[in-house]
Amino acid sequence: MRQAPVAPSVWWQNRRDARKKHMSKTIHAKIVIIGSGPAGYTAAIYAARAMLDPVMIQGIQPGGQLTVTTDVENYPGFADVVQGPWLMEQMEKQAAHVGTRLVSDHVSSVDLARRPFRLVCESGDIYIAGSLVIATGAQARWLDLSSEQTFRGYGVSACATCDGFFYKGKEVLVIGGGNTAVEEALFLTNFASKVTVVHRRDAFRAERILQERLFRNPKIKVVWNSVLADVRGSENPRKVVGAAIRNLKTGAVTEIPADGIFIAIGHAPATELFAGQVDMKPNGYIRTAPYSTATSVPGVFAAGDVADDVYRQAVTAAGMGCMAALEAERFLAAQHVDSAAAE
Ligand code: NAP
């Protein structure tokens, strides 16, 4: 059975402890893949089968966003609903089975100015890579209210799958109107007595099938044209007690009692590590060439949510991972031909 994801703070502490005992080493690889979601694993499977001996640095949350999802109904190949963590476990096993070297570490800096590329990990290990696939995915976005910050972990969450269990028989709010918000609201009805979805427009962005499920669920109420203005909470113990909700049409502010607030307003690409080194779009996603995963740096490819601000699906991420591996393979082969010609 899969272990529950480790809280990031615990992960960092474990890593720091491990680092004290660790003799850092330098590892050379033809291809390094950063990130272990569907894009990363698919790139690894293709690269391994192309005999490139890929190294995958898995990051803090191996398996990525799907490890904090429950039902997956739209990944082709499964007639029955499958669980996100299970699906990722299969991808990991498949990547390992074909020969990927999986490394539980976190990349802390990269130097893409010259080839081979140089990556330094949190453990102190250094990777020298002939090519690189960036598949670092995306992370949940926050509203950036100061009260949201104050109560994060004390009733404000961005992951219903992780925290929903704590709201048995309680009332919760979900902020957002996309697939994540609707799925989280539906999931939370397994525990909560009442789920109120607060959405800034008068229509959801989520898929119709999910919307229909939501509208049929008697535990869910929707507050349209409204935003979270403030999290109301108490100290000693620190906890959420409600929310101030502002109607964008009338400006009226309503107080809603709640024990938990789930922020589900989309995701932001995890690209900080590459800032200033590869071209990015104004919204922070890595820019790739049309119909390609090639970035502005030859030999560096980007796949999945880190580069895709349009589709953002597990299956499209997997497809991009495949493209990245094939493009990296061609790139490395061309390098080999060039250096052979120079000799
Ligand atoms: P999303 O589709 O971008 O939706 C974000 C939602 O949050 C939108 O409804 C948006 O409102 C709202 N929002 C954004 N900023 C806000 C703000 N500052 N204040 C209030 N509301 C705000 O993000 P997502 O739901 O996380 O989904 C991300 C991607 O993953 C999507 O492509 C989605 O289809 C995919 N996904 C798929 C599944 C599935 O297939 N089962 C499950 C989860 C996610 P507006 O609508 O007004 O813009």
XYZ file of C-alpha atoms and ligand atoms in Angstrom:
391
model
C 0.000 0.000 0.000
C 1.213 3.504 -0.763
C 2.358 5.661 2.104
C 0.538 8.935 2.745
C 2.400 11.921 1.240
C 4.877 13.383 3.715
C 4.207 17.003 4.731
C 6.745 19.296 2.961
C 8.167 20.561 6.282
C 8.827 16.961 7.411
C 10.320 16.126 3.993
C 12.768 19.039 4.243
C 13.747 18.091 7.801
C 14.332 14.470 6.736
C 16.419 15.697 3.812
C 18.496 18.005 6.019
C 19.147 15.124 8.444
C 20.071 12.819 5.569
C 22.330 15.462 4.035
C 24.413 15.707 7.206
C 25.310 12.009 6.814
C 25.557 12.093 3.017
C 28.809 12.121 1.023
C 27.841 14.152 -2.014
C 28.716 12.736 -5.394
C 28.773 13.827 -9.025
C 26.685 11.780 -11.427
C 26.912 11.995 -15.213
C 23.805 11.204 -17.244
C 22.759 11.469 -20.868
C 19.357 12.684 -19.776
C 18.002 13.953 -16.481
C 14.288 14.353 -15.904
C 13.160 16.709 -13.152
C 9.714 15.932 -11.788
C 7.679 12.759 -11.375
C 4.173 13.397 -12.661
C 2.710 11.798 -15.819
C 5.012 13.926 -18.028
C 8.161 12.926 -16.143
C 7.352 9.213 -15.949
C 6.396 9.008 -19.613
C 9.610 10.799 -20.611
C 11.518 8.338 -18.409
C 9.833 5.285 -19.962
C 10.616 6.438 -23.501
C 14.163 7.544 -22.639
C 14.914 4.250 -20.890
C 13.605 2.272 -23.851
C 15.873 4.386 -26.087
C 18.811 3.170 -23.947
C 19.530 6.661 -22.626
C 19.793 5.437 -18.995
C 17.641 8.276 -17.676
C 17.907 9.671 -14.187
C 14.704 11.035 -12.702
C 14.881 13.397 -9.753
C 11.478 12.927 -8.214
C 11.079 16.018 -6.030
C 9.165 16.527 -2.805
C 5.897 14.985 -3.922
C 6.670 11.918 -6.054
C 3.801 11.351 -8.453
C 2.818 15.002 -8.565
C -0.713 16.361 -8.482
C -2.400 13.015 -9.159
C -1.214 11.710 -5.798
C -3.594 14.147 -4.121
C -6.518 13.324 -6.408
C -9.001 10.536 -5.853
C -11.032 9.196 -8.764
C -9.522 9.394 -12.234
C -12.086 8.653 -14.920
C -10.545 10.220 -17.991
C -7.150 8.579 -18.287
C -7.572 6.184 -21.220
C -7.090 2.474 -20.774
C -9.209 1.843 -17.694
C -12.855 0.882 -17.978
C -13.323 1.405 -14.249
C -12.518 4.471 -12.210
C -8.941 4.323 -10.917
C -7.341 6.170 -8.040
C -4.783 8.893 -8.787
C -2.122 7.569 -6.356
C -2.507 4.056 -7.768
C -2.107 5.325 -11.330
C 1.081 7.159 -10.403
C 2.409 4.111 -8.612
C 1.942 2.103 -11.821
C 3.776 4.754 -13.844
C 6.636 4.785 -11.334
C 6.908 0.983 -11.408
C 6.859 0.972 -15.203
C 9.578 3.650 -15.374
C 11.744 1.706 -12.902
C 11.055 -1.587 -14.668
C 12.400 -0.318 -18.007
C 15.548 1.008 -16.365
C 15.009 4.537 -15.052
C 17.154 5.491 -12.117
C 14.705 7.089 -9.664
C 16.252 9.524 -7.213
C 14.434 10.849 -4.173
C 15.893 14.337 -4.084
C 15.020 17.926 -4.875
C 16.917 20.079 -7.369
C 17.989 23.299 -5.684
C 19.799 25.009 -8.577
C 20.487 24.518 -12.266
C 23.041 25.964 -14.632
C 21.790 25.825 -18.196
C 24.261 28.373 -19.573
C 26.568 25.697 -20.951
C 26.420 22.031 -21.871
C 26.529 19.591 -20.262
C 24.032 21.124 -17.855
C 24.747 21.150 -14.143
C 22.136 20.465 -11.480
C 22.745 20.705 -7.770
C 20.413 18.797 -5.475
C 19.335 19.371 -1.903
C 21.360 16.272 -0.856
C 24.507 17.942 -2.209
C 24.704 15.572 -5.190
C 25.551 17.128 -8.537
C 24.185 15.895 -11.853
C 25.946 16.618 -15.126
C 23.393 16.126 -17.887
C 23.698 15.981 -21.669
C 20.015 16.874 -21.956
C 17.282 17.853 -19.560
C 13.529 17.324 -19.395
C 11.745 19.798 -17.143
C 8.546 18.188 -15.872
C 8.135 20.012 -12.590
C 4.387 20.506 -13.006
C 2.312 23.071 -11.231
C 1.309 23.912 -7.697
C -1.970 25.074 -6.213
C -2.496 28.842 -6.307
C -3.493 30.896 -3.315
C -5.538 34.062 -3.114
C -2.806 35.867 -1.148
C -5.110 37.268 1.507
C -3.234 37.805 4.746
C -5.959 35.938 6.667
C -5.563 33.023 4.224
C -1.859 32.889 5.166
C -2.642 33.100 8.888
C -4.995 30.124 8.796
C -3.184 27.930 6.261
C -2.929 24.557 7.955
C -5.461 25.670 10.566
C -8.605 25.281 8.489
C -7.468 26.791 5.183
C -6.265 24.166 2.715
C -5.651 23.666 -0.996
C -6.120 19.899 -0.888
C -9.448 18.290 -0.041
C -8.010 14.821 -0.556
C -5.353 15.500 2.066
C -7.471 17.334 4.633
C -11.130 16.495 3.946
C -11.163 13.768 6.573
C -10.829 16.378 9.338
C -14.215 17.882 8.459
C -16.553 15.043 9.396
C -19.981 16.514 10.112
C -18.641 20.062 9.643
C -19.373 22.913 7.247
C -16.823 23.860 4.612
C -16.379 26.321 1.770
C -14.722 25.684 -1.578
C -13.469 28.699 -3.538
C -13.280 28.368 -7.334
C -15.247 27.159 -10.327
C -12.972 24.833 -12.310
C -12.647 21.053 -12.314
C -10.601 21.096 -9.132
C -13.186 23.134 -7.201
C -16.090 20.965 -8.324
C -14.229 17.707 -7.686
C -13.105 18.908 -4.273
C -16.652 19.959 -3.373
C -18.002 16.540 -4.385
C -15.242 14.759 -2.486
C -15.872 16.832 0.636
C -19.512 15.713 0.753
C -18.130 12.344 1.909
C -17.280 14.013 5.214
C -18.825 17.456 5.613
C -22.464 18.129 6.518
C -22.581 21.099 4.144
C -20.345 22.304 1.313
C -20.699 25.828 -0.061
C -18.948 26.599 -3.336
C -18.118 30.269 -3.832
C -17.461 31.227 -7.438
C -16.637 34.636 -8.865
C -18.810 34.240 -11.976
C -22.299 32.892 -12.661
C -21.140 29.762 -14.496
C -18.612 27.051 -13.780
C -15.603 26.368 -15.933
C -15.655 22.684 -14.871
C -16.677 19.860 -17.223
C -20.430 19.406 -17.632
C -20.466 15.903 -16.199
C -18.913 17.180 -12.971
C -21.252 20.168 -12.819
C -24.271 17.898 -13.139
C -23.040 15.765 -10.255
C -22.514 18.860 -8.173
C -25.963 20.317 -8.875
C -27.582 16.973 -8.005
C -25.835 16.744 -4.640
C -28.143 17.950 -1.837
C -25.214 18.768 0.466
C -23.776 21.368 -1.938
C -24.879 24.981 -2.247
C -23.363 27.463 -4.710
C -22.836 31.174 -4.076
C -22.372 32.838 -7.485
C -20.620 36.090 -8.451
C -18.767 36.148 -5.153
C -15.262 36.012 -3.767
C -13.628 35.245 -0.454
C -12.934 38.657 1.106
C -11.559 37.460 4.428
C -11.074 34.303 6.459
C -12.628 34.652 9.887
C -10.853 32.729 12.589
C -9.984 32.556 16.244
C -6.704 32.155 18.140
C -6.061 29.663 21.002
C -6.673 27.340 19.402
C -6.031 28.831 15.986
C -8.907 27.784 13.746
C -11.263 28.941 11.030
C -14.748 29.897 12.135
C -16.153 31.393 8.939
C -15.647 33.660 5.965
C -16.593 37.076 4.704
C -17.898 36.672 1.164
C -18.202 39.693 -1.127
C -20.764 39.756 -3.921
C -19.020 41.256 -6.959
C -22.281 42.556 -8.445
C -23.697 44.292 -5.380
C -20.592 44.760 -3.225
C -22.512 43.290 -0.272
C -20.426 41.339 2.240
C -22.019 38.283 3.854
C -20.652 36.320 6.808
C -20.793 32.527 6.329
C -19.930 30.180 9.196
C -17.409 27.482 8.200
C -14.936 25.130 9.850
C -12.762 24.767 6.784
C -12.022 26.670 3.580
C -10.607 24.937 0.511
C -8.955 27.178 -2.060
C -9.276 25.658 -5.551
C -8.491 28.512 -7.915
C -6.089 26.780 -10.258
C -2.430 26.091 -10.421
C 0.788 27.986 -11.099
C 3.716 26.361 -12.931
C 6.722 25.361 -10.827
C 9.308 27.324 -12.810
C 11.223 29.426 -10.228
C 14.267 27.187 -10.572
C 14.613 28.122 -14.251
C 13.909 31.864 -14.012
C 16.214 33.835 -16.300
C 17.590 30.648 -17.897
C 14.797 29.550 -20.264
C 12.220 31.746 -21.968
C 8.895 31.910 -20.187
C 5.506 33.309 -21.102
C 4.242 36.320 -19.140
C 2.139 33.925 -17.012
C 5.264 32.032 -15.895
C 4.816 28.887 -18.045
C 7.891 27.719 -19.955
C 7.723 28.672 -23.606
C 8.202 25.789 -26.041
C 8.492 25.753 -29.825
C 5.212 25.043 -31.698
C 4.299 21.314 -31.718
C 7.465 20.604 -29.757
C 8.758 20.491 -26.186
C 11.981 22.311 -27.137
C 12.671 25.317 -24.922
C 14.828 28.335 -25.764
C 17.887 26.359 -24.575
C 19.000 23.618 -26.994
C 18.955 20.294 -25.167
C 16.390 21.417 -22.588
C 12.822 20.197 -23.084
C 9.711 21.023 -21.057
C 6.700 18.736 -20.725
C 3.388 18.737 -18.881
C 1.808 21.421 -16.713
C 5.048 23.377 -16.431
C 4.726 24.274 -20.117
C 1.034 23.738 -20.855
C -1.337 26.546 -19.929
C -4.057 25.265 -22.254
C -4.933 21.590 -21.695
C -3.309 20.685 -18.368
C -4.512 17.084 -18.345
C -2.690 13.991 -17.133
C -2.965 12.452 -20.584
C -1.660 15.537 -22.393
C 1.198 15.749 -19.889
C 2.034 12.106 -20.618
C 1.953 12.850 -24.366
C 4.308 15.779 -23.906
C 6.620 13.584 -21.815
C 6.819 11.170 -24.727
C 7.595 14.041 -27.127
C 10.299 15.379 -24.798
C 12.077 12.020 -24.614
C 11.945 11.530 -28.383
C 13.232 15.056 -28.970
C 16.000 14.610 -26.396
C 17.007 11.352 -28.064
C 17.271 13.115 -31.449
C 19.163 15.998 -29.869
C 21.706 13.681 -28.243
C 22.114 11.690 -31.447
C 22.788 14.924 -33.380
C 25.351 16.008 -30.767
C 27.072 12.688 -31.134
C 27.167 13.046 -34.911
C 28.514 16.624 -34.583
C 31.290 15.653 -32.185
C 32.190 12.613 -34.303
C 32.382 14.896 -37.379
C 34.598 17.385 -35.485
C 37.000 14.582 -34.549
P -8.832 26.205 -13.552
O -9.516 25.339 -14.537
O -7.886 27.237 -14.014
O -9.992 26.895 -12.688
C -9.679 27.835 -11.705
C -10.991 28.383 -11.150
O -10.690 29.296 -10.105
C -11.796 29.125 -12.200
O -13.156 28.844 -12.025
C -11.479 30.583 -11.881
O -12.551 31.439 -12.154
C -11.248 30.548 -10.395
N -10.321 31.588 -9.966
C -9.088 31.838 -10.466
N -8.504 32.869 -9.812
C -9.399 33.259 -8.889
C -9.405 34.278 -7.908
N -8.344 35.083 -7.739
N -10.493 34.416 -7.132
C -11.562 33.601 -7.291
N -11.635 32.625 -8.191
C -10.554 32.446 -8.986
O -8.015 25.358 -12.474
P -8.285 23.900 -11.884
O -9.717 23.695 -11.591
O -7.298 23.724 -10.787
O -7.880 22.969 -13.067
C -6.557 23.080 -13.624
C -6.468 22.179 -14.831
O -6.481 20.832 -14.391
C -7.646 22.355 -15.774
O -7.219 22.201 -17.096
C -8.548 21.242 -15.393
O -9.395 20.834 -16.452
C -7.557 20.166 -14.998
N -8.182 19.247 -14.041
C -8.803 18.173 -14.580
C -9.458 17.301 -13.752
C -10.166 16.156 -14.391
O -10.080 16.019 -15.599
N -10.866 15.321 -13.675
C -9.471 17.499 -12.371
C -8.828 18.619 -11.847
C -8.201 19.502 -12.718
P -13.042 31.737 -13.659
O -13.788 30.517 -14.090
O -13.878 32.945 -13.498
O -11.792 31.984 -14.444
